[in-house]
JSON list of C-alpha atoms in Angstrom, two decimals:
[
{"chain": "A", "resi": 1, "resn": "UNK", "atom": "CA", "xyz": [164.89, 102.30, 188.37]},
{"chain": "A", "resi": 2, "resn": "UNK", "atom": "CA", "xyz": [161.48, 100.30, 188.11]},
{"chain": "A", "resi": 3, "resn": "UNK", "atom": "CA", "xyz": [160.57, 98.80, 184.87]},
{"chain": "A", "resi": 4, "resn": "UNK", "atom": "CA", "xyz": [157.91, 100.63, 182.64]},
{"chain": "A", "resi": 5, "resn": "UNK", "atom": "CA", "xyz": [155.48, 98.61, 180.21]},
{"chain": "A", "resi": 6, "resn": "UNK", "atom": "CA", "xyz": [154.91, 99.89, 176.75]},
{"chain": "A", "resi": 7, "resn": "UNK", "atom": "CA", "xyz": [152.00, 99.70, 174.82]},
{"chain": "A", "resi": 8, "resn": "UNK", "atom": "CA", "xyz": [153.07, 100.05, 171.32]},
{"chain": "A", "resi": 9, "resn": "UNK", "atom": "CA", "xyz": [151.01, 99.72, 168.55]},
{"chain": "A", "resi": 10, "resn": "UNK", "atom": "CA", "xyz": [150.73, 100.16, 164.59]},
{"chain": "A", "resi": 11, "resn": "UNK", "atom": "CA", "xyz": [148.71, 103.19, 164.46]},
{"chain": "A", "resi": 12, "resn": "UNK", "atom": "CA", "xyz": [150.80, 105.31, 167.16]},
{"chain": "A", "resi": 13, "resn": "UNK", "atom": "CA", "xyz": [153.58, 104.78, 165.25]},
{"chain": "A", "resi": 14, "resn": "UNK", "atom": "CA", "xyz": [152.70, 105.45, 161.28]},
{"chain": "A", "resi": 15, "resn": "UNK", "atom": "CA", "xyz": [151.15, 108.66, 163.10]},
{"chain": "A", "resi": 16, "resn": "UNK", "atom": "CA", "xyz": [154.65, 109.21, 164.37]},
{"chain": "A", "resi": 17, "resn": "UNK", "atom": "CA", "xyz": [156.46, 108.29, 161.04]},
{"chain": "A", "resi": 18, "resn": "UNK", "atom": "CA", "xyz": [158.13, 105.56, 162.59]},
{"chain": "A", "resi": 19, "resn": "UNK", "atom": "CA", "xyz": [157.72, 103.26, 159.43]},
{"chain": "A", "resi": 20, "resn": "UNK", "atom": "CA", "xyz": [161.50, 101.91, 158.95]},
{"chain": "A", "resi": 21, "resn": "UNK", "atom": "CA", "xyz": [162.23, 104.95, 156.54]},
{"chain": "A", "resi": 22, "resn": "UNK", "atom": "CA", "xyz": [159.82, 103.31, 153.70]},
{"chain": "A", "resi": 23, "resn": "UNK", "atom": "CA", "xyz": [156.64, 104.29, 152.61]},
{"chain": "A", "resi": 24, "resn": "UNK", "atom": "CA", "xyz": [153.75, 102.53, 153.15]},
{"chain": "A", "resi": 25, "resn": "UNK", "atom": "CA", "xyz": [153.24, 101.59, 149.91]},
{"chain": "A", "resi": 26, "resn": "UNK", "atom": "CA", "xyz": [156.27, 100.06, 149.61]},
{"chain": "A", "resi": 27, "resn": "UNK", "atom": "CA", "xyz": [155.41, 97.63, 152.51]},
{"chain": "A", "resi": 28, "resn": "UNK", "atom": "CA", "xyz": [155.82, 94.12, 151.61]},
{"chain": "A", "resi": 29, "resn": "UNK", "atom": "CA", "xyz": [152.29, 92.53, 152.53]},
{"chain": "A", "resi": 30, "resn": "UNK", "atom": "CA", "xyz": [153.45, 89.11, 154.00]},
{"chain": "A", "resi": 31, "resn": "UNK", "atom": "CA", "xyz": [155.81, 91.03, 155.89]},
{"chain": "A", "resi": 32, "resn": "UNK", "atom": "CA", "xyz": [152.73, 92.44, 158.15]},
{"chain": "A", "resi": 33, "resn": "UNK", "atom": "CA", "xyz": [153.38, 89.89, 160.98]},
{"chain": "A", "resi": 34, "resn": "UNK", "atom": "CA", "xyz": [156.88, 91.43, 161.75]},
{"chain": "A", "resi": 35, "resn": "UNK", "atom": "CA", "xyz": [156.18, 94.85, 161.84]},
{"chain": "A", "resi": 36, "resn": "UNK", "atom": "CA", "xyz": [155.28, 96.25, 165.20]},
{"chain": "A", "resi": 37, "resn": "UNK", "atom": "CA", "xyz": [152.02, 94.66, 165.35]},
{"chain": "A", "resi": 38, "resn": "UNK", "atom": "CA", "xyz": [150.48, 95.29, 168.68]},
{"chain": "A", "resi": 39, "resn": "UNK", "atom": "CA", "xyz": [152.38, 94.30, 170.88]},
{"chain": "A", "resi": 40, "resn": "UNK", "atom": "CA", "xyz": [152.12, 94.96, 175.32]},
{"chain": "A", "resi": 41, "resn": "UNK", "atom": "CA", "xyz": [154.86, 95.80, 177.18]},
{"chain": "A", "resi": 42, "resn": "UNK", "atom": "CA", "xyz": [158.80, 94.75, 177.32]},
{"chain": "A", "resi": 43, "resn": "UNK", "atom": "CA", "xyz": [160.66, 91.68, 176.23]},
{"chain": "A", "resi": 44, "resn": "UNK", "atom": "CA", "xyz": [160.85, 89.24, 179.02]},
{"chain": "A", "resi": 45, "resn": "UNK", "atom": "CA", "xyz": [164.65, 88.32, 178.02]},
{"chain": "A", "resi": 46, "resn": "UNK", "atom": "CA", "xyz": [166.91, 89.93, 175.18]},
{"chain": "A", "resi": 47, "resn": "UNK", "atom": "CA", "xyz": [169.69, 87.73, 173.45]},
{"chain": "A", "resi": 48, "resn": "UNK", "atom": "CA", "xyz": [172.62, 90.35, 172.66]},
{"chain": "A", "resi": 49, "resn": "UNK", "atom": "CA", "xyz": [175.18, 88.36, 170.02]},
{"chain": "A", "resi": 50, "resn": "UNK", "atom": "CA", "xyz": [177.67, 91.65, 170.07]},
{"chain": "A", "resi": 51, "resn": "UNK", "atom": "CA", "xyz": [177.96, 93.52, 172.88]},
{"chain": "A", "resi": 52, "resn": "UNK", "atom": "CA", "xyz": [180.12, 96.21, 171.25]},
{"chain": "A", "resi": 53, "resn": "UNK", "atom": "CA", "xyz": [177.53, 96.90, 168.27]},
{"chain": "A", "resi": 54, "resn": "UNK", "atom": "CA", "xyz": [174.88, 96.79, 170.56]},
{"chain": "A", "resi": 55, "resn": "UNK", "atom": "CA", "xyz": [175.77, 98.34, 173.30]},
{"chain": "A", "resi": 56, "resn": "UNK", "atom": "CA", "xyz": [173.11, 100.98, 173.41]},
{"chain": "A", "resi": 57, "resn": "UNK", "atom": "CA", "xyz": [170.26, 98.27, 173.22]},
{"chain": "A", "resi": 58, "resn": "UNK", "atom": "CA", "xyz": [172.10, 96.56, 176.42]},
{"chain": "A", "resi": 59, "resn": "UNK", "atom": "CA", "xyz": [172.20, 99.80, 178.42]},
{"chain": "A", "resi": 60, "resn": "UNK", "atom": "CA", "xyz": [169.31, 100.35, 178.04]},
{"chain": "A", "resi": 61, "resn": "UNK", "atom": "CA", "xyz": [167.95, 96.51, 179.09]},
{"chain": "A", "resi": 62, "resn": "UNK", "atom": "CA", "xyz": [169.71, 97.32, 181.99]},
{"chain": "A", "resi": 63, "resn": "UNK", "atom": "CA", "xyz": [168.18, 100.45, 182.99]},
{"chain": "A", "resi": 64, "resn": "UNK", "atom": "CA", "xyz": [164.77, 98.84, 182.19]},
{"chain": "A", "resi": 65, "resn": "UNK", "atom": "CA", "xyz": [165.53, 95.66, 184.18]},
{"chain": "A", "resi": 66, "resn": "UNK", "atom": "CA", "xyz": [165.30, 93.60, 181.16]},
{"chain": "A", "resi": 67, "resn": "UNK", "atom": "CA", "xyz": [167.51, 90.49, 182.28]},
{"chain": "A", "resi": 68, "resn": "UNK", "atom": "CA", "xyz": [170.01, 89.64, 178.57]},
{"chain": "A", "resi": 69, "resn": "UNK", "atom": "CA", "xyz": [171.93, 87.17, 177.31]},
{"chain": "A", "resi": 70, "resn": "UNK", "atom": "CA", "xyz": [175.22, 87.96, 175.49]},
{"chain": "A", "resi": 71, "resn": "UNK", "atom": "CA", "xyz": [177.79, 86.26, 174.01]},
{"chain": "A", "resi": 72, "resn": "UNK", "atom": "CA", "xyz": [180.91, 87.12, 174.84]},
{"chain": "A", "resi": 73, "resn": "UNK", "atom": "CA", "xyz": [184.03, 87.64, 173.08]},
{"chain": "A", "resi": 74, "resn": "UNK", "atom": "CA", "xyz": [187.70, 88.08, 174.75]},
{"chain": "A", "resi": 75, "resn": "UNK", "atom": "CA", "xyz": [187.10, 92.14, 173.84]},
{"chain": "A", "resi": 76, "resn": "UNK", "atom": "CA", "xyz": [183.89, 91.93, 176.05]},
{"chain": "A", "resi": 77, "resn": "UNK", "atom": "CA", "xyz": [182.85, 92.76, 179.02]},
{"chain": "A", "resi": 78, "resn": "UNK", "atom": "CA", "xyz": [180.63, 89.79, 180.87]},
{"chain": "A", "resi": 79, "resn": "UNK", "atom": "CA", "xyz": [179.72, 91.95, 183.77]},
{"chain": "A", "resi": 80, "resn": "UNK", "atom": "CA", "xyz": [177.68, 93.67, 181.82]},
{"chain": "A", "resi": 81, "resn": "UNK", "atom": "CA", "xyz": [174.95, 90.85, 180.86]},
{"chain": "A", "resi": 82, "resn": "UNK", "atom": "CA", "xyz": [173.13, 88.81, 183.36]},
{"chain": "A", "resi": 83, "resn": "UNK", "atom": "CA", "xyz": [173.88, 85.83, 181.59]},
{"chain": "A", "resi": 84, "resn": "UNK", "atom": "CA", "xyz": [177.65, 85.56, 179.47]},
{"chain": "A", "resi": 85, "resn": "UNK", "atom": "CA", "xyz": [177.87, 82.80, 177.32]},
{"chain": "A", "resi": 86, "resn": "UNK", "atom": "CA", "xyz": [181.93, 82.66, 175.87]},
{"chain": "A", "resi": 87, "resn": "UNK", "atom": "CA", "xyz": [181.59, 82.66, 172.45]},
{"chain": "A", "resi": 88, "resn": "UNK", "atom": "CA", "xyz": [183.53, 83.68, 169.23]},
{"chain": "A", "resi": 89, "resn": "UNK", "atom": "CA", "xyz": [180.57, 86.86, 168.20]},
{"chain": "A", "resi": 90, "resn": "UNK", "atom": "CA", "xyz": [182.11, 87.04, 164.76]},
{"chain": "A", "resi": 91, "resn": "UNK", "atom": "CA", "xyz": [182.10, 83.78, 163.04]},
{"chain": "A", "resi": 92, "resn": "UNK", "atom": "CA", "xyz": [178.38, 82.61, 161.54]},
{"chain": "A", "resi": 93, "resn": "UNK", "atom": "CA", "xyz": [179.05, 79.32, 162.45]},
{"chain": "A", "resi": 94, "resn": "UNK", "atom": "CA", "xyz": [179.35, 80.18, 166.27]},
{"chain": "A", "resi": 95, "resn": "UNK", "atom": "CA", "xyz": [176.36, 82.10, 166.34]},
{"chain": "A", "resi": 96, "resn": "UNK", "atom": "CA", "xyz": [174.13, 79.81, 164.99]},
{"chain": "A", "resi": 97, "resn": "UNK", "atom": "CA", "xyz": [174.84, 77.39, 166.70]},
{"chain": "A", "resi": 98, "resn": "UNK", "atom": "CA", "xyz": [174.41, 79.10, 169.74]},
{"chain": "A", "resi": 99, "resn": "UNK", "atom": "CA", "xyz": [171.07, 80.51, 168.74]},
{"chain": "A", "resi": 100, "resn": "UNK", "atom": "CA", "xyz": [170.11, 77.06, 167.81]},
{"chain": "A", "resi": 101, "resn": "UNK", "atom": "CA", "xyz": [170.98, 75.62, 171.08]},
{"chain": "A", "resi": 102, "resn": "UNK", "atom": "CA", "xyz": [169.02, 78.73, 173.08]},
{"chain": "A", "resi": 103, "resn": "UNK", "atom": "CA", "xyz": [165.68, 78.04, 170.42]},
{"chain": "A", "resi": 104, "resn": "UNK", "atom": "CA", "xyz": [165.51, 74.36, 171.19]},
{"chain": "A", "resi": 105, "resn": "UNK", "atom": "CA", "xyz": [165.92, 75.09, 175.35]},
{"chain": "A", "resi": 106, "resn": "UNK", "atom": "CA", "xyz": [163.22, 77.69, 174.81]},
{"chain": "A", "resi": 107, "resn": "UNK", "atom": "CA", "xyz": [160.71, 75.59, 172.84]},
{"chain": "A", "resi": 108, "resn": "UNK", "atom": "CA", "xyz": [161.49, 72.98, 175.18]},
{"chain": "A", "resi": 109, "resn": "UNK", "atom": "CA", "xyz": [161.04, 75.19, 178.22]},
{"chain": "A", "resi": 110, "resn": "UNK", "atom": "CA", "xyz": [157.36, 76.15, 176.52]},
{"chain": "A", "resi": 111, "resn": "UNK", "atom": "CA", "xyz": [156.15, 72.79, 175.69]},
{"chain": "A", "resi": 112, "resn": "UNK", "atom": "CA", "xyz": [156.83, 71.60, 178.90]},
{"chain": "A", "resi": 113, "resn": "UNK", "atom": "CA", "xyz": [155.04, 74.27, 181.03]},
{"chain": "A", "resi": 114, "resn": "UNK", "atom": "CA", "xyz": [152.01, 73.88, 178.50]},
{"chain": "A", "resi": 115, "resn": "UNK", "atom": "CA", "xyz": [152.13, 70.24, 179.85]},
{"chain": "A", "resi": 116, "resn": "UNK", "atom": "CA", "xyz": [152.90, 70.64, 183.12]},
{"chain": "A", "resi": 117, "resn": "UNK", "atom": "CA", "xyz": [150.97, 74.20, 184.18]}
]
């Protein structure tokens, strides 16, 4: 299946009543950055920490071709994600530092091909 882009943006969506089940007046002001600002197509990556809660989010990356990341538990499958990272999914500790780990290699990745272009 080929990948579709998305353009998804603020308007569309409060005409849609896709608004997180809040009214608009209730919207926190400073929280205006994280809500569905506009934003052009799909995620280049998506980091899935539990693949049986999200499992509908990680079919769908792979019908869109979006590549994931999961971390994997003994009651998980690792087929399922391009990238399987053995980890124990339920304990805090585990996942952050895990998500830690993958912020520092991405910042790291970024300021080094803003360097080196």
């Amino acid at each position: 299946m080929t990948r579709r882009y998305w353009n998804i943006n603020l308007e569309e969506m409060m005409e849609a009543g896709v608004h997180f089940g809040h009214g608009t007046r209730k919207w926190n002001p400073r929280m205006a950055p994280y809500i569905s600002a506009k934003r052009k197509g799909l995620p280049d990556i998506v980091i899935i920490v539990d693949q049986h809660e999200e499992y509908t989010a990680l079919r769908e990356c792979i019908t869109l071709g979006i590549p994931t990341i999961c971390l994997i538990d003994t009651n998980c499958d690792p087929d399922l994600g391009d990238i399987s990272i053995p980890a124990n999914d339920d304990a805090i500790a585990s996942i952050r530092l895990i998500l830690n780990k993958l912020v520092f290699a991405i910042c790291e990745g970024r300021s080094s091909y803003i360097i080196n272009p």
